[in-house]
Amino acid sequence: MFCLRAIEQARLSIAYSGRNAKIVASHPGLDVGPDGGSAQALEDLAAFRAIPGMTVISPADPTETVAATRAILEFKGPVYMRTGRSPARRVFEPGHVFEIGKGEIIRDGEDLTIIACGVEVARACDAADMLQQEGISARVVNMATIKPIDRDLIARCAHETGAIVTAEDHNIYGGLGGAVAEALAQTVPCPVEFVGVKDVFGASGEPEELADHFEISAPFIAEAAKRVLARKRQ
Amino acid sequence: MFKENFATAKAPAPARDLVGELEEASRFVRRHVIASIYHAGSGHPGGALSCADILACLYGAELNLWPSGVSDPDRDRFVLSKGHAAPALYAVAAHYGFCDRHAARNLRKLGSPFQGHPHVLELPWVETSTGSLGQGLSVALGMAMGLKLRGSTARVYALIGDGEMQEGEVWEAAMCAAHHRLDNLCVIVDYNKLQSDNTNDAIMHLEPLAAKWRAFDWAVAEIDGHRHAAILSALRSASVTQGRPALLIAHTVKGKGVPYMEDKPQWHGSVKLTREQSEDALRALKASPDQTRGTGRRHCRRHRHASFPFAPARPFFSIRHCRTEHDGGGGRHGGGGSSAGCHHLRGVLPARHRTGAAFHRL
């Protein structure tokens, strides 16, 4: 949660110096809960993504965290990995294969694509269920590597579904949403809606309560999906 | 047990009834801490209980800070650098009328001003947001420098944790404060010897702590952080020290007052208190209806000092902070109770604040 304190050291002593160091930071985002805004890092993905050569990863569940930990140990180069605090819902079965730099379609759909990372992957799946009941077919992509982002997959999803929603437990600026929008701008531009914390600091409360309050829970992802669909049809 | 480089002014023993009032305030703080963490479902009881006596002395008898004057540019400043002790800060503030007693029920709740760590934008009497350890002393240092530049006689107090001193920023601030000879800055270490995961010694040892700060050119004293008379005397000595910032190493017990929490790192937090645990704690703190009221009467440093039989070593009198008449300077304002000049809250706050906040029964 206080990993931003070391941003200058990460920049100079690790990335600039070409060190093969791995930073693993727990207690990210609103997931921290009642400790409050002072402890909720909602800027880390953006900050670390801006450091040249830094690989940035945010796994979705315990299974993927284990797989990602193994992967970064074998990977050569500086890595920032954001893990969780509160118990995370399992998204993947044991044996899940993790590859740095690759996104994964975990549920197929035709009308739009929800690209999520971290705790938002499980919420994106819930949102897809809600949308299905309304006759909307949503594809869900787990984008565990925020940098380097999987441009090919993003372009393919934009091409095939024509609308994108991003979801992250992070500021809407500079994190997954920013990375996806940058990739789309240079490949297959399409309507995008961003689900994340809207450029404010967090607050005390239970994680699920905060997800509703700051509008990053499943119903808000579903709402964003409907907004993006409306823009797609225009 | 003052060490050689501390202020030479011998501090007379404070009046017995003042100590009694502060003991009552500390009991209130501890009960409030337990109740509010129980209601919140999480929190950090250990470090909040260990600094209850220090906070009671600061707010009850040292800070020149009044609920009606939290924006006064010449108020004394207090920075709770160990922000996780927020429940104790909220409790002492409730006791002395800075906020109402609903703190106990609203701690850490969504939409509440009583955030898990103090937030300057939520509560007007909080000087700076804390919670990311190591930063509070630097902010206090900036305040002290600013006050000096303005020629203000106000003082700045910061309470830091022991584990917090493992942050390098603390030592950068320590060097800077001594360099600028900030004798208006007083730092108190809540030295309970434990941190989140284990003892300080097991994680990264701090000793020889007093020698380190002395080497940084601070005036250093070591005191029993649970003896109000000792805390008051040390604060008095700090306030008359010239040319150096002062550090009080307050030896404390983590979880003080609740036997099953005392000296056990697992109660650092963030922990959930069950109803049974809370009731056990309250029993240990002897919470009963007739013991849940504090006087809530405050004595600022200047008045407390005025009551000492010796002449103060620095100009102490500035009546612009006082809301009531002083009887020509000869009155005993710090003695507690007999002088009208001490009842600063009278006429300023609603009656429920004047008597302190009653404890919420579970």
XYZ file of C-alpha atoms in Angstrom, chain A residues 46-221:
176
model
C -0.016 4.319 -13.433
C 3.144 5.302 -11.572
C 5.032 2.080 -12.182
C 3.787 1.839 -15.763
C 5.482 5.160 -16.501
C 8.924 3.834 -15.557
C 10.818 2.726 -18.687
C 11.363 -1.012 -18.895
C 9.126 -1.818 -15.906
C 6.760 -4.753 -16.372
C 3.489 -4.293 -14.449
C 1.290 -7.206 -13.403
C -1.971 -7.465 -11.448
C -3.173 -11.069 -11.039
C -6.867 -11.855 -10.584
C -6.932 -14.525 -7.882
C -4.758 -16.776 -5.681
C -4.162 -19.319 -8.447
C -2.985 -16.682 -10.859
C -0.864 -14.999 -8.168
C 1.042 -18.258 -7.659
C 1.499 -18.728 -11.402
C 2.537 -15.103 -11.903
C 5.055 -15.288 -9.057
C 6.722 -18.259 -10.762
C 6.660 -16.452 -14.093
C 8.283 -13.244 -12.843
C 11.045 -15.218 -11.138
C 11.962 -16.730 -14.491
C 11.570 -13.409 -16.292
C 14.609 -11.169 -16.643
C 14.003 -7.482 -15.947
C 12.305 -5.269 -13.370
C 8.712 -6.190 -12.475
C 6.057 -4.536 -10.326
C 3.329 -6.953 -9.206
C 0.266 -5.857 -7.279
C -1.413 -8.549 -5.153
C -4.493 -8.376 -2.937
C -5.498 -7.971 0.650
C -8.975 -9.283 1.344
C -9.740 -12.923 0.446
C -10.152 -13.041 -3.336
C -12.704 -15.147 -5.130
C -11.210 -17.901 -7.217
C -11.478 -17.305 -10.930
C -9.050 -19.934 -12.183
C -8.646 -23.638 -11.536
C -5.264 -24.938 -10.346
C -3.000 -25.541 -13.321
C -3.859 -22.167 -14.857
C -1.113 -21.130 -17.248
C 0.197 -17.607 -16.867
C 2.243 -15.897 -19.514
C 3.632 -12.381 -19.027
C 2.283 -9.983 -21.642
C -0.685 -12.140 -22.658
C -4.312 -11.406 -21.940
C -6.828 -14.212 -21.854
C -10.452 -14.465 -22.936
C -12.065 -16.185 -19.968
C -15.621 -15.910 -21.255
C -16.629 -15.336 -24.825
C -19.213 -12.872 -26.097
C -20.136 -10.881 -29.159
C -21.632 -7.530 -28.232
C -18.779 -6.009 -26.252
C -15.612 -6.882 -24.342
C -14.948 -6.213 -20.660
C -11.200 -6.023 -20.031
C -10.378 -6.314 -16.330
C -7.494 -6.968 -13.951
C -7.098 -7.876 -10.288
C -10.212 -8.131 -8.120
C -12.283 -6.635 -10.931
C -12.021 -9.829 -13.018
C -14.453 -11.680 -10.739
C -16.757 -8.637 -10.776
C -16.549 -8.492 -14.567
C -17.733 -12.110 -14.721
C -20.678 -11.204 -12.465
C -21.446 -8.255 -14.715
C -21.400 -10.542 -17.765
C -23.957 -12.776 -16.021
C -26.181 -9.761 -15.358
C -25.870 -8.639 -18.964
C -26.687 -12.083 -20.254
C -30.018 -11.959 -18.446
C -30.759 -8.841 -20.436
C -29.767 -10.499 -23.679
C -26.381 -8.838 -23.975
C -23.442 -11.069 -24.764
C -20.287 -9.779 -23.077
C -16.809 -11.134 -23.580
C -14.535 -10.994 -20.503
C -10.765 -10.643 -20.815
C -8.390 -11.059 -17.904
C -5.597 -8.587 -18.613
C -3.174 -9.479 -15.825
C -0.218 -7.821 -17.542
C -0.843 -4.102 -17.757
C 2.569 -3.454 -19.261
C 3.527 -4.546 -21.846
C -0.154 -4.704 -22.725
C -1.455 -7.363 -25.107
C -2.197 -5.064 -28.079
C -3.003 -7.887 -30.441
C -5.744 -9.261 -28.226
C -7.172 -5.789 -27.562
C -7.273 -5.041 -31.286
C -8.897 -8.406 -31.970
C -11.588 -7.823 -29.327
C -12.245 -4.325 -30.689
C -12.535 -5.747 -34.178
C -14.825 -8.614 -33.175
C -17.058 -6.928 -30.591
C -16.730 -3.233 -31.473
C -16.961 -1.878 -27.911
C -14.750 -2.089 -24.815
C -15.250 -1.576 -21.075
C -12.205 -1.574 -18.791
C -12.469 -2.387 -15.081
C -9.829 -1.905 -12.372
C -9.503 -1.184 -8.649
C -7.394 1.867 -9.493
C -7.771 5.437 -10.626
C -9.392 5.651 -14.063
C -6.340 7.558 -15.214
C -3.108 5.891 -16.192
C -3.805 2.288 -15.251
C -5.426 -0.533 -17.219
C -7.977 1.800 -18.813
C -5.272 4.162 -19.987
C -3.159 1.329 -21.369
C -6.116 -0.196 -23.248
C -7.152 3.179 -24.677
C -3.612 3.845 -25.864
C -3.521 0.486 -27.604
C -6.934 1.042 -29.228
C -6.043 4.516 -30.439
C -3.221 3.040 -32.484
C -4.981 -0.128 -33.666
C -8.770 -0.404 -33.931
C -10.383 2.698 -32.394
C -13.796 1.948 -30.862
C -16.022 3.280 -28.040
C -14.506 2.669 -24.580
C -15.965 3.136 -21.082
C -13.748 3.162 -18.002
C -14.750 1.572 -14.692
C -12.416 2.595 -11.895
C -12.079 5.126 -9.100
C -12.897 8.476 -10.654
C -9.822 10.507 -9.792
C -10.592 10.748 -6.070
C -8.963 9.245 -2.981
C -10.443 6.246 -1.206
C -12.108 6.165 2.201
C -12.829 3.898 5.160
C -15.410 1.173 4.674
C -15.639 -2.536 3.931
C -14.176 -3.481 0.516
C -17.513 -4.527 -1.021
C -19.208 -1.452 0.408
C -16.479 0.729 -1.067
C -16.768 -1.005 -4.450
C -20.418 0.066 -4.555
C -19.729 3.550 -3.221
C -16.950 4.255 -5.709
C -18.892 2.515 -8.490
C -16.541 -0.287 -9.410
C -18.791 -3.234 -8.451
C -20.484 -5.579 -10.961
C -23.676 -3.518 -11.462
C -21.587 -0.507 -12.449
C -19.577 -2.573 -14.909
